[in-house]
Coordinates of C-alpha atoms in Angstrom, one line a residue:
M253 CA -16.5 -7.6 -31.7
Y254 CA -19.7 -6.9 -33.7
L255 CA -18.4 -8.2 -37.0
V256 CA -16.7 -11.3 -35.7
A257 CA -19.7 -12.4 -33.7
L258 CA -22.1 -11.6 -36.5
E259 CA -20.1 -13.7 -39.0
E260 CA -20.0 -16.6 -36.7
H261 CA -23.7 -16.4 -36.1
L262 CA -24.6 -16.3 -39.8
L263 CA -22.3 -19.2 -40.7
I264 CA -23.8 -21.3 -38.0
Q265 CA -27.3 -20.5 -39.2
A266 CA -26.3 -21.4 -42.8
L267 CA -24.8 -24.7 -41.6
R268 CA -27.9 -25.7 -39.7
A269 CA -30.1 -24.8 -42.7
L270 CA -28.0 -27.0 -45.0
L271 CA -28.0 -30.0 -42.7
P272 CA -30.7 -32.6 -43.6
A273 CA -33.6 -32.7 -41.1
D274 CA -33.0 -36.4 -40.3
G275 CA -29.2 -36.2 -40.5
Q276 CA -26.5 -35.6 -38.0
S277 CA -27.0 -32.7 -35.6
C278 CA -24.5 -30.0 -34.8
P279 CA -21.9 -30.8 -32.0
P280 CA -22.2 -28.9 -28.7
H281 CA -18.8 -27.3 -29.2
L282 CA -20.1 -25.5 -32.3
A283 CA -21.4 -22.8 -30.0
L284 CA -17.8 -21.9 -29.2
A285 CA -16.3 -22.3 -32.7
A286 CA -14.6 -19.5 -34.5
R287 CA -15.0 -18.8 -38.2
N288 CA -12.4 -21.3 -39.5
D289 CA -13.6 -23.9 -37.0
I290 CA -17.1 -23.6 -38.3
V291 CA -15.9 -24.1 -41.8
A292 CA -14.0 -27.2 -40.7
I293 CA -17.1 -28.6 -38.9
A294 CA -19.1 -27.9 -42.1
Q295 CA -16.7 -30.0 -44.2
D296 CA -17.3 -32.9 -41.8
L297 CA -21.1 -32.7 -41.6
L298 CA -22.3 -31.4 -45.0
S299 CA -22.8 -33.6 -48.0
S300 CA -20.9 -33.2 -51.2
E301 CA -23.8 -31.3 -52.7
A302 CA -24.4 -28.9 -49.8
L303 CA -20.7 -28.1 -49.0
P304 CA -19.9 -26.0 -52.1
A305 CA -23.0 -23.8 -51.4
F306 CA -21.8 -23.3 -47.9
L307 CA -18.2 -22.4 -48.9
R308 CA -19.5 -19.9 -51.5
Y309 CA -21.7 -18.3 -48.9
A310 CA -18.8 -18.1 -46.5
D311 CA -16.6 -16.4 -49.1
E312 CA -19.3 -13.9 -50.1
L313 CA -20.1 -13.2 -46.5
A314 CA -16.4 -12.3 -45.8
L315 CA -16.6 -9.8 -48.7
H316 CA -19.8 -8.1 -47.6
L317 CA -18.9 -7.7 -43.9
Q318 CA -16.8 -4.5 -44.3
G319 CA -15.0 -3.1 -41.3
E320 CA -12.0 -3.5 -39.0
T321 CA -12.2 -6.6 -36.7
R322 CA -8.9 -5.9 -34.9
V323 CA -8.7 -3.5 -32.0
M324 CA -5.9 -2.3 -29.7
F325 CA -5.6 -4.3 -26.5
P326 CA -4.8 -2.6 -23.2
P327 CA -1.3 -3.1 -21.8
L328 CA -0.4 -5.8 -19.4
P329 CA -1.2 -4.8 -15.8
R330 CA 2.1 -6.2 -14.7
A331 CA 5.2 -7.9 -16.1
A332 CA 4.5 -11.2 -17.8
S333 CA 5.3 -14.3 -15.7
E334 CA 6.1 -17.9 -16.7
S335 CA 4.0 -19.4 -13.9
G336 CA 0.3 -19.3 -13.8
T337 CA -2.8 -20.9 -15.1
P338 CA -3.4 -21.7 -18.8
A339 CA -6.0 -19.0 -19.0
E340 CA -3.7 -16.4 -17.6
A341 CA -0.9 -17.4 -20.0
C342 CA -3.3 -17.2 -22.9
A343 CA -4.5 -13.7 -21.8
E344 CA -0.9 -12.5 -21.5
A345 CA -0.1 -13.7 -25.0
Y346 CA -3.0 -11.8 -26.4
L347 CA -2.1 -8.6 -24.5
L348 CA 1.5 -8.8 -25.5
E349 CA 0.4 -9.1 -29.2
G350 CA -1.0 -5.6 -28.8
S351 CA -4.0 -6.0 -31.0
G352 CA -6.4 -8.6 -32.3
A353 CA -10.0 -9.7 -32.3
L354 CA -11.3 -9.1 -28.8
W355 CA -14.4 -11.3 -29.2
A356 CA -12.2 -14.3 -30.1
A357 CA -9.7 -13.5 -27.4
I358 CA -12.2 -13.5 -24.5
R359 CA -13.9 -16.7 -25.8
Q360 CA -10.7 -18.6 -26.0
V361 CA -9.6 -17.4 -22.5
A362 CA -13.0 -18.4 -21.1
T363 CA -12.6 -22.0 -22.1
L364 CA -9.3 -22.3 -20.2
L365 CA -10.5 -20.9 -16.9
P366 CA -10.6 -23.1 -13.7
F367 CA -14.3 -23.2 -13.2
R368 CA -15.7 -24.7 -10.0
D369 CA -19.1 -26.1 -9.0
D370 CA -21.7 -23.5 -8.2
R371 CA -22.5 -24.0 -4.5
R372 CA -25.5 -21.8 -4.4
P373 CA -28.8 -23.6 -3.8
H374 CA -30.4 -22.2 -7.0
G375 CA -27.4 -23.0 -9.2
N376 CA -26.5 -26.2 -11.1
G377 CA -23.3 -25.7 -13.1
R378 CA -19.9 -24.2 -12.9
V379 CA -18.7 -20.7 -12.2
I380 CA -15.7 -18.5 -11.5
A381 CA -15.6 -15.0 -10.1
F382 CA -13.1 -12.1 -10.1
G383 CA -13.1 -8.9 -8.1
A384 CA -15.0 -7.9 -5.0
F385 CA -17.7 -10.0 -3.2
N386 CA -20.3 -9.4 -0.5
K387 CA -21.5 -12.6 1.3
G388 CA -23.6 -12.2 4.4
G389 CA -22.1 -8.8 5.2
L390 CA -18.5 -10.1 4.7
L391 CA -16.7 -8.0 2.0
G392 CA -13.5 -9.0 0.3
I393 CA -11.7 -10.0 -3.0
H394 CA -12.2 -13.3 -4.8
K395 CA -9.2 -15.5 -4.5
H396 CA -8.7 -15.9 -8.3
T397 CA -8.4 -12.2 -8.9
T398 CA -4.7 -11.6 -8.1
S399 CA -3.6 -14.7 -10.1
H400 CA -5.6 -13.7 -13.2
Q401 CA -4.8 -10.0 -13.7
A402 CA -4.3 -10.4 -17.5
V403 CA -7.6 -12.3 -17.7
C404 CA -9.4 -9.5 -15.8
T405 CA -7.8 -6.9 -18.1
L406 CA -9.2 -8.6 -21.2
L407 CA -12.7 -9.1 -19.7
N408 CA -12.8 -5.5 -18.5
A409 CA -11.9 -4.4 -22.0
A410 CA -14.8 -6.5 -23.4
V411 CA -17.3 -5.0 -21.0
R412 CA -16.2 -1.4 -21.8
A413 CA -16.4 -2.2 -25.5
I414 CA -20.1 -3.2 -25.1
S415 CA -21.2 -0.6 -22.6
A416 CA -18.7 2.1 -21.8
Q417 CA -21.1 3.6 -19.2
Q418 CA -21.4 0.4 -17.2
C419 CA -20.1 0.4 -13.6
W420 CA -19.0 -2.9 -12.0
T421 CA -16.9 -4.3 -9.2
T422 CA -17.2 -8.0 -10.0
L423 CA -16.9 -10.3 -13.0
V424 CA -18.6 -13.7 -13.0
L425 CA -18.4 -16.3 -15.8
T426 CA -20.8 -19.2 -15.8
Y427 CA -20.3 -22.5 -17.7
N428 CA -23.4 -24.5 -18.5
N429 CA -25.0 -23.2 -15.3
H430 CA -28.8 -23.6 -14.9
T431 CA -30.4 -21.5 -12.2
T432 CA -33.9 -21.6 -10.7
P433 CA -35.8 -18.4 -9.9
H434 CA -33.9 -16.3 -7.5
Y435 CA -32.7 -12.8 -6.5
D436 CA -29.1 -11.7 -6.4
K437 CA -29.1 -10.5 -2.8
G438 CA -25.4 -9.5 -2.9
N439 CA -25.8 -7.2 -5.8
S440 CA -26.4 -3.5 -5.8
E441 CA -30.0 -2.3 -6.1
V442 CA -28.9 0.9 -7.8
V443 CA -26.5 -0.3 -10.5
P444 CA -27.9 -2.9 -13.0
S445 CA -26.1 -6.1 -14.0
L446 CA -24.8 -6.6 -17.5
L447 CA -25.0 -10.2 -18.8
I448 CA -23.1 -11.1 -22.0
G449 CA -23.5 -14.4 -23.8
L450 CA -20.1 -15.6 -25.1
T451 CA -21.5 -18.6 -27.0
H452 CA -23.9 -19.3 -29.9
H453 CA -26.1 -21.7 -28.0
D454 CA -29.7 -22.5 -28.8
S455 CA -32.4 -21.2 -26.4
G456 CA -31.0 -20.7 -22.9
E457 CA -33.0 -17.5 -22.4
V458 CA -33.1 -15.7 -19.1
W459 CA -36.6 -15.4 -17.6
I460 CA -37.0 -12.1 -15.8
E461 CA -39.9 -11.1 -13.6
Q462 CA -42.1 -8.5 -15.3
P463 CA -45.7 -7.6 -14.5
G464 CA -47.8 -8.3 -17.5
G465 CA -45.3 -10.7 -19.0
T466 CA -46.3 -13.7 -21.2
H467 CA -44.2 -16.4 -19.6
Y468 CA -44.7 -17.7 -16.1
Q469 CA -42.6 -19.4 -13.4
L470 CA -43.9 -21.2 -10.3
I471 CA -42.3 -19.5 -7.3
D472 CA -43.4 -20.6 -3.8
G473 CA -46.7 -21.9 -5.1
T474 CA -47.5 -18.8 -7.0
M475 CA -47.4 -18.3 -10.8
V476 CA -45.3 -15.2 -11.5
A477 CA -45.3 -13.4 -14.9
G478 CA -42.2 -12.5 -16.7
D479 CA -40.5 -12.3 -20.1
L480 CA -37.8 -14.3 -21.9
H481 CA -34.7 -12.6 -23.1
H482 CA -32.1 -14.1 -25.5
T483 CA -28.5 -14.6 -24.3
S484 CA -26.9 -16.2 -27.3
A485 CA -24.0 -13.9 -28.4
C486 CA -25.9 -10.8 -27.1
G487 CA -26.2 -8.7 -23.9
L488 CA -28.8 -8.1 -21.3
L489 CA -29.1 -5.3 -18.7
F490 CA -31.3 -5.9 -15.7
S491 CA -31.5 -5.5 -11.9
G492 CA -30.6 -8.9 -10.4
A493 CA -31.3 -7.6 -6.9
K494 CA -34.8 -6.3 -7.6
Q495 CA -36.0 -8.6 -10.4
C496 CA -36.5 -12.4 -9.9
H497 CA -34.8 -14.3 -12.7
A498 CA -34.0 -17.8 -13.9
T499 CA -32.3 -19.7 -16.7
C500 CA -34.2 -21.7 -19.4
Q501 CA -33.0 -24.9 -20.9
W502 CA -30.6 -24.8 -23.8
S503 CA -28.6 -27.0 -26.2
G504 CA -24.9 -26.7 -26.9
T505 CA -22.3 -25.1 -24.7
R506 CA -23.4 -22.0 -22.8
I507 CA -20.9 -19.5 -21.3
T508 CA -22.0 -16.1 -20.0
L509 CA -20.0 -13.1 -18.6
I510 CA -21.8 -11.1 -15.9
A511 CA -20.5 -7.6 -14.8
Y512 CA -22.2 -6.3 -11.7
T513 CA -21.7 -4.1 -8.6
I514 CA -21.8 -5.7 -5.2
R515 CA -24.0 -4.3 -2.5
C516 CA -22.3 -1.9 0.0
H517 CA -19.2 -1.8 -2.3
D518 CA -18.6 1.8 -1.1
L519 CA -18.2 0.5 2.5
L520 CA -15.4 -1.8 1.5
L521 CA -13.5 0.4 -0.9
K522 CA -14.2 4.0 0.0
G523 CA -16.1 4.3 3.3
V524 CA -13.8 2.2 5.4
T525 CA -10.6 3.8 4.1
A526 CA -12.1 7.2 4.7
A527 CA -13.1 6.2 8.3
M528 CA -9.7 4.8 9.0
A529 CA -8.0 8.0 7.8
S530 CA -8.0 11.2 9.7
A531 CA -11.6 12.3 10.1
D532 CA -10.5 15.9 9.9
A533 CA -9.6 15.3 6.2
V534 CA -13.2 14.1 5.4
P535 CA -15.5 17.1 5.0
P536 CA -19.0 16.7 6.4
G537 CA -21.4 15.4 3.8
N538 CA -18.6 13.9 1.7
G539 CA -17.8 10.9 3.8
I540 CA -19.7 7.6 3.9
P541 CA -22.9 7.6 1.7
S542 CA -26.2 7.7 3.6
S543 CA -27.2 4.2 4.3
S544 CA -29.4 2.4 6.9
M545 CA -26.9 -0.4 7.5
L546 CA -23.1 -0.6 7.9
P547 CA -22.0 -4.2 8.5
P548 CA -18.2 -4.2 9.2
R549 CA -18.5 -7.2 11.6
H550 CA -16.0 -10.1 11.6
N551 CA -13.2 -7.8 10.6
Y552 CA -10.2 -6.2 12.2
F553 CA -11.5 -2.8 13.5
R554 CA -9.6 -1.3 16.4
R555 CA -10.6 1.5 18.8
Q556 CA -9.0 4.2 16.6
G557 CA -10.9 3.0 13.5
V558 CA -14.3 2.9 15.3
D559 CA -13.7 6.3 16.8
S560 CA -12.9 7.9 13.4
L561 CA -15.9 6.2 11.8
V562 CA -18.3 7.4 14.5
K563 CA -16.8 10.9 14.3
V564 CA -17.5 11.0 10.5
L565 CA -21.1 9.9 11.2
G566 CA -21.5 12.6 13.8
Q567 CA -20.3 15.3 11.5
D568 CA -22.6 14.2 8.6
E569 CA -26.0 15.8 8.8
R570 CA -27.5 13.0 6.6
Y571 CA -27.5 10.8 9.7
P572 CA -29.8 9.4 11.0
P573 CA -30.8 8.2 7.6
V574 CA -34.4 8.5 6.4
L575 CA -36.3 5.5 4.9
K576 CA -38.5 5.5 1.9
D577 CA -41.6 6.3 4.0
N578 CA -39.9 9.5 5.3
R579 CA -39.3 7.8 8.7
P580 CA -35.8 8.4 10.3
V581 CA -34.0 5.4 11.7
P582 CA -30.6 5.1 13.4
L583 CA -27.8 3.7 11.3
W584 CA -27.4 0.0 12.1
L585 CA -23.7 -0.3 12.8
R586 CA -22.5 -3.9 13.5
L587 CA -19.1 -4.1 15.1
E588 CA -19.1 -7.6 16.8
N589 CA -16.2 -9.9 16.3
N590 CA -13.5 -7.3 15.7
I591 CA -10.4 -6.5 17.7
I592 CA -11.7 -3.6 19.8
E593 CA -10.1 -3.4 23.2
K594 CA -12.2 -2.4 26.2
P595 CA -15.5 -2.0 24.2
E596 CA -17.5 -0.9 27.2
E597 CA -15.1 2.0 27.9
L598 CA -15.1 2.9 24.2
F599 CA -18.9 3.0 24.0
N600 CA -19.0 5.5 26.9
E601 CA -16.4 7.7 25.2
L602 CA -18.3 7.7 21.9
R603 CA -21.5 8.8 23.6
E604 CA -19.7 11.8 25.3
K605 CA -17.9 12.8 22.0
M606 CA -21.2 12.6 20.1
K607 CA -22.8 15.1 22.5
G608 CA -20.2 17.7 21.4
R609 CA -21.1 17.2 17.7
R610 CA -24.9 17.3 18.0
R611 CA -27.3 19.4 20.1
P612 CA -29.9 16.9 21.2
P613 CA -32.9 17.8 23.4
Q614 CA -32.8 17.1 27.1
G615 CA -32.7 13.3 27.7
A616 CA -32.4 12.3 24.0
V617 CA -30.3 9.3 23.2
L618 CA -27.5 9.9 20.6
I619 CA -26.1 6.3 20.3
C620 CA -28.5 3.4 21.1
E621 CA -26.7 0.3 22.2
V622 CA -28.1 -3.1 21.1
Y623 CA -26.7 -5.8 23.2
R624 CA -29.3 -8.6 22.9
E625 CA -32.0 -9.5 20.4
E626 CA -34.9 -8.7 22.8
N627 CA -33.6 -5.2 23.3
G628 CA -36.6 -3.9 21.3
C629 CA -34.6 -2.3 18.5
G630 CA -34.0 -3.5 15.0
A631 CA -32.5 -2.5 11.7
G632 CA -35.7 -0.6 10.8
H633 CA -36.9 0.7 14.1
C634 CA -35.6 2.1 17.5
I635 CA -37.4 2.3 20.9
N636 CA -35.6 5.6 21.5
C637 CA -37.0 7.3 18.4
R638 CA -39.4 10.2 19.0
P639 CA -41.3 10.9 15.7
G640 CA -41.1 14.5 14.8
S641 CA -38.7 15.3 17.7
W642 CA -35.5 13.2 17.8
C643 CA -33.9 10.0 16.6
P644 CA -30.6 8.5 17.6
V645 CA -27.8 8.8 15.1
L646 CA -26.8 5.2 15.1
H647 CA -27.4 1.8 16.6
L648 CA -24.2 0.4 18.0
T649 CA -24.9 -3.3 18.0
Y650 CA -23.2 -6.1 19.9
I651 CA -20.0 -4.0 20.4
K652 CA -19.2 -6.0 23.6
N653 CA -19.0 -9.2 21.6
Q654 CA -15.4 -9.1 20.3
G655 CA -13.2 -11.8 18.9
Q656 CA -10.2 -13.4 20.5
S657 CA -7.4 -10.9 21.2
G658 CA -4.7 -13.4 20.2
R659 CA -5.9 -14.3 16.8
N660 CA -3.7 -13.8 13.8
I661 CA -4.2 -10.6 11.9
P662 CA -3.5 -10.5 8.2
N663 CA -0.7 -8.2 7.0
E664 CA -3.1 -6.0 5.0
A665 CA -5.2 -5.4 8.2
S666 CA -2.4 -4.9 10.6
G667 CA -1.8 -1.2 9.8
W668 CA -1.2 1.4 7.2
R669 CA 2.3 1.3 5.8
D670 CA 1.6 4.0 3.3
R671 CA -1.8 5.5 3.6
Q672 CA -2.1 7.0 0.1
A673 CA -0.6 3.8 -1.5
E674 CA -3.0 1.6 0.5
E675 CA -6.0 3.7 -0.6
R676 CA -4.8 3.5 -4.2
F677 CA -4.8 -0.3 -4.3
W678 CA -8.1 -0.7 -2.4
T679 CA -10.1 1.8 -4.4
I680 CA -12.4 1.0 -7.3
G681 CA -11.9 3.7 -9.8
R682 CA -9.2 5.5 -11.7
P683 CA -5.8 4.8 -10.1
H684 CA -4.3 7.7 -8.1
A685 CA -1.0 9.1 -8.9
T686 CA 1.9 6.9 -7.7
V687 CA 3.2 8.0 -4.4
A688 CA 6.9 8.5 -4.3
R689 CA 8.5 6.5 -1.5
P690 CA 11.7 7.8 0.2
T691 CA 14.3 5.4 -0.9
T692 CA 18.1 5.3 -0.9
A693 CA 19.7 5.8 -4.2
P694 CA 20.8 2.4 -5.7
T695 CA 24.4 1.8 -6.3
A696 CA 25.3 1.8 -10.0
A697 CA 27.3 -1.2 -11.2
M698 CA 30.6 -0.4 -12.9
G699 CA 30.7 -0.9 -16.7
P700 CA 33.5 -2.8 -18.5
T701 CA 35.5 0.4 -19.1
G702 CA 35.1 1.9 -15.7
V703 CA 32.1 4.0 -16.7
P704 CA 29.2 3.7 -14.2
G705 CA 26.6 1.4 -15.7
K706 CA 22.8 1.7 -15.5
P707 CA 21.5 1.6 -11.9
P708 CA 19.2 -1.3 -11.0
P709 CA 15.5 -0.6 -11.2
P710 CA 13.7 0.2 -7.9
K711 CA 11.9 -2.8 -6.4
Q712 CA 8.1 -2.4 -6.4
D713 CA 6.5 -2.9 -3.1
F714 CA 2.8 -4.0 -3.3
P715 CA 0.7 -4.7 -0.2
I716 CA -0.1 -8.3 0.4
G717 CA -3.6 -9.1 -0.8
A718 CA -4.0 -5.7 -2.5
M719 CA -6.4 -5.3 -5.3
P720 CA -4.6 -5.5 -8.7
P721 CA -4.8 -2.6 -11.1
A722 CA -6.7 -4.9 -13.5
M723 CA -9.7 -4.8 -11.1
Q724 CA -9.6 -1.2 -10.3
E725 CA -12.9 -0.3 -11.8
P726 CA -15.0 2.9 -12.0
R727 CA -16.3 4.4 -8.9
G728 CA -18.2 7.5 -8.3
E729 CA -22.0 7.9 -8.8
P730 CA -23.5 4.7 -10.2
C731 CA -24.2 5.0 -13.8
V732 CA -27.7 4.0 -14.9
K733 CA -27.4 5.0 -18.5
S734 CA -28.1 1.9 -20.6
P735 CA -27.3 0.8 -24.1
P736 CA -30.1 0.8 -26.7
I737 CA -33.4 0.0 -25.0
R738 CA -35.9 -2.6 -26.2
K739 CA -38.9 -2.6 -24.0
P740 CA -40.0 -3.9 -21.5
T741 CA -36.5 -4.6 -20.3
V742 CA -33.2 -3.0 -21.3
K743 CA -31.2 -5.0 -23.7
V744 CA -27.8 -4.6 -25.2
P745 CA -27.2 -5.6 -28.8
P746 CA -24.7 -8.5 -29.4
P747 CA -21.2 -7.8 -28.1
G748 CA -20.2 -4.6 -29.7
F749 CA -23.4 -4.4 -31.8
G750 CA -24.2 -0.8 -31.4
G751 CA -23.8 0.2 -35.0
Q752 CA -20.2 1.1 -34.3
T753 CA -17.3 -0.5 -35.9
S754 CA -14.1 -1.4 -34.1
A755 CA -11.4 1.2 -33.9
P756 CA -8.8 0.8 -36.7
I757 CA -5.3 -0.3 -35.9
V758 CA -2.9 2.5 -35.5
P759 CA 0.9 2.0 -35.9
P760 CA 2.8 1.6 -32.7
P761 CA 4.1 4.9 -31.4
A762 CA 7.7 5.6 -30.6
V763 CA 7.0 5.6 -26.9
A764 CA 4.7 3.6 -24.8
P765 CA 1.1 4.8 -25.4
N766 CA -1.2 6.0 -22.7
I767 CA -4.3 3.9 -22.5
S768 CA -6.4 7.0 -21.9
D769 CA -5.8 7.9 -25.6
Q770 CA -7.5 4.6 -26.6
V771 CA -10.2 4.2 -24.0
S772 CA -12.8 6.8 -22.8
T773 CA -11.5 8.8 -19.9
S774 CA -14.9 9.5 -18.5
P775 CA -15.4 8.9 -14.7
D776 CA -17.1 5.6 -15.7
S777 CA -14.2 4.2 -17.5
Q778 CA -10.9 2.9 -16.3
A779 CA -7.7 4.8 -17.0
V780 CA -4.7 2.5 -16.9
P781 CA -1.4 4.2 -16.3
A782 CA 1.0 4.2 -19.2
L783 CA 4.4 2.5 -19.0
S784 CA 7.2 4.9 -18.2
M785 CA 10.0 5.2 -20.8
P786 CA 13.5 6.5 -20.2
S787 CA 14.1 10.0 -21.5
S788 CA 16.3 10.4 -24.5
P789 CA 19.9 11.7 -24.0
P790 CA 20.5 15.3 -24.9
K791 CA 21.5 16.0 -28.5
T792 CA 24.4 18.1 -29.5
S793 CA 23.4 21.3 -31.4
A794 CA 24.3 21.7 -35.1
A795 CA 26.2 24.9 -34.4
A796 CA 28.5 23.1 -32.0
L797 CA 29.2 20.4 -34.7
K798 CA 30.2 23.0 -37.3
A799 CA 32.4 25.2 -35.1
P800 CA 36.1 25.3 -36.2
P801 CA 38.5 23.5 -33.9
S802 CA 40.7 25.7 -31.6
A803 CA 43.7 25.0 -29.5
P804 CA 42.5 23.2 -26.4
Q805 CA 43.3 24.8 -23.1
P806 CA 43.9 22.6 -20.0
Q807 CA 40.8 23.8 -18.2
M808 CA 38.7 23.5 -21.4
L809 CA 40.1 20.0 -22.0
A810 CA 39.2 18.9 -18.5
K811 CA 35.7 20.2 -18.9
A812 CA 35.4 18.5 -22.3
L813 CA 36.4 15.2 -20.7
L814 CA 33.8 15.6 -18.0
M815 CA 31.2 16.3 -20.6
V816 CA 32.1 13.2 -22.6
R817 CA 31.9 11.1 -19.4
D818 CA 28.5 12.5 -18.6
L819 CA 27.3 11.8 -22.1
L820 CA 28.5 8.2 -21.9
V821 CA 26.7 7.7 -18.6
I822 CA 23.5 9.1 -20.0
S823 CA 23.8 6.9 -23.0
C824 CA 24.3 3.8 -20.9
C825 CA 21.3 4.6 -18.8
A826 CA 19.1 5.3 -21.8
S827 CA 20.1 2.0 -23.4

C-alpha cells in the first residue's frame, strides 16, 4: 500500500507543478486516479513542452520505487455469488484473484458502494457503514453488512495492513462528507478511532480539540483550541468520543475509511451471550465487564435471560461498580420494553435470590427498583446508598413496562438452536472451532458403472441475521498501542507507510492456505479459517508393486476385488 499510494501522490504533485498558473485546473476525480489514469490525465492537460518532462519523471519514479506492490489477499468469506451489488462483485473478483495491490483494490471498491445521505445533524454528505452499531442504547448490525462480506474482508485487510494492533467493530466510509464540531457518542471511550484517507484531495484536514492548539472553532459561543491533521492518503488515530472534532473544507473528491469500536460492544457480543448461557459456566469476575450502565431495553429478554444476568451480577464482586471519584453506584440496568412475563413476580424472586448471594447488613437494599422518574434515583446516584456502609448491587429500572406480548419475535431472538454455534457467529474475535452437528449420512449417488459416487456436500445452516465471518473482529482487551506517534496527537503514516514493504508474493501451495500463516495471529488480529480440502487417497507401497505374481486363491481374489472397489470409491470421492 505504501509504494502505490506514494507513487500516486508524487505524480499528482508533479502534474500540478507543471500546469500553468493561469491554465486549466485538475479535475476532481484526480484524487481517486491510479497511476495509469494520472498519466492519461496529464496527456490531456499538459502542453507539448511539459508533457515529455512529466513522462520522463514517471518512468524514473517507477525505477526508483523499489519493492513489491502486490500482497496476498485473504480468501473469500463464503462462496462467490452472481447476485449482489457492483461493489460486492468487484471485491469478490479481487479476492478470487488471490493477490494484487490492496490500495488500488479498496479504492476501486469504495467508488462502487451504495452510499446514502448522512442523516446526522452535524453531517453533510454521504456515508455507508458495516458491522455493529450503538444508537441510543440499541445495539445491532448494519443492514449492508451481510450483503457485502467480500467488501468487509478487503476493508478489514486494509485496516490490519496499516495498524495490526487496532481493534474495531465497525467500518464507516464517508464520501464528500463535511461535519461540524461534534463528539462521536456511540464510540468507545477506551479504544481510539482510526481514520484513513483513501483519496489524494487538497486540504480536508480534521480539526481535533487540543488544549494549546493553534486553530480555533466556535462551539456554543466559545472559541475552542485545536489542531489540524491531514487526511489525504494518510491515517489519523484519535478518540472520537472524548475529543471534539470537525472537517475542514477541501477540493477534489474526498473519501475516508473509519474503523472504530462502538460503545458497550461487549454487552452486545459477549455479555449478553454469557448472560443467556448457563450462569454456572461463567466464573465470578469473568462475566460482564464492570460498567455503570447496562441498557438492553427494547429487546427480547425473557425471564430466564434476566434471571441469568442478575445471577452473574450477584456473583461478581466488582458490582456495585465504583465511579472515578471512588463513589459506588448501583448498576443502571434498563429492561423496559422486553418480553418479560409477570415482571412484578420476577422482581420479587430476584430480590430473594440476591440475598443468598450477598450478605448485606440488616435492612440494606440489594436491588433498587426505579419505576418512575421522580423516584429519587438516577444513573449516577441512589437514595438507598449508605456511603462507607452499603450500596445496592443494581438499579432495576422500569421493569414493569414491558412490550406487547403478541409482537413478532425475530428468528435470531426466538431461542438458541445451537448455543456454541450462535455464540460463534455473534462474537467479535477469532472464530471458534466449528461445532459438529448431528446429521444423517447423505446417500451417495450411484456412478455410471455401479460404483458409489461422491456423496453430496452437507448443507450449511447459518442463523438468520447472524454476523458474517467477514465482520468477526478482534475482541479481548482493547488495544491502545498506536502506530508511530507525532505529537500532540497520534498519527499513522500514509496507508502502509511504516517503513515496511509489502509481503512478497509466494507461489500458491498445493492445498488451501491457512490465513493465519499470512496474517498476524495475535489476539488483536483476525484468524480466518482455512478452506478444507479432501484428503488424498492412500498410495500403494513400492514393495507391493514389485512383488512377483502368485496363483490367486478364491479368498484372496475376493479380498483383492474388495480392495479395488474401495480404492475406486476413494478416488471418486477425492476427485
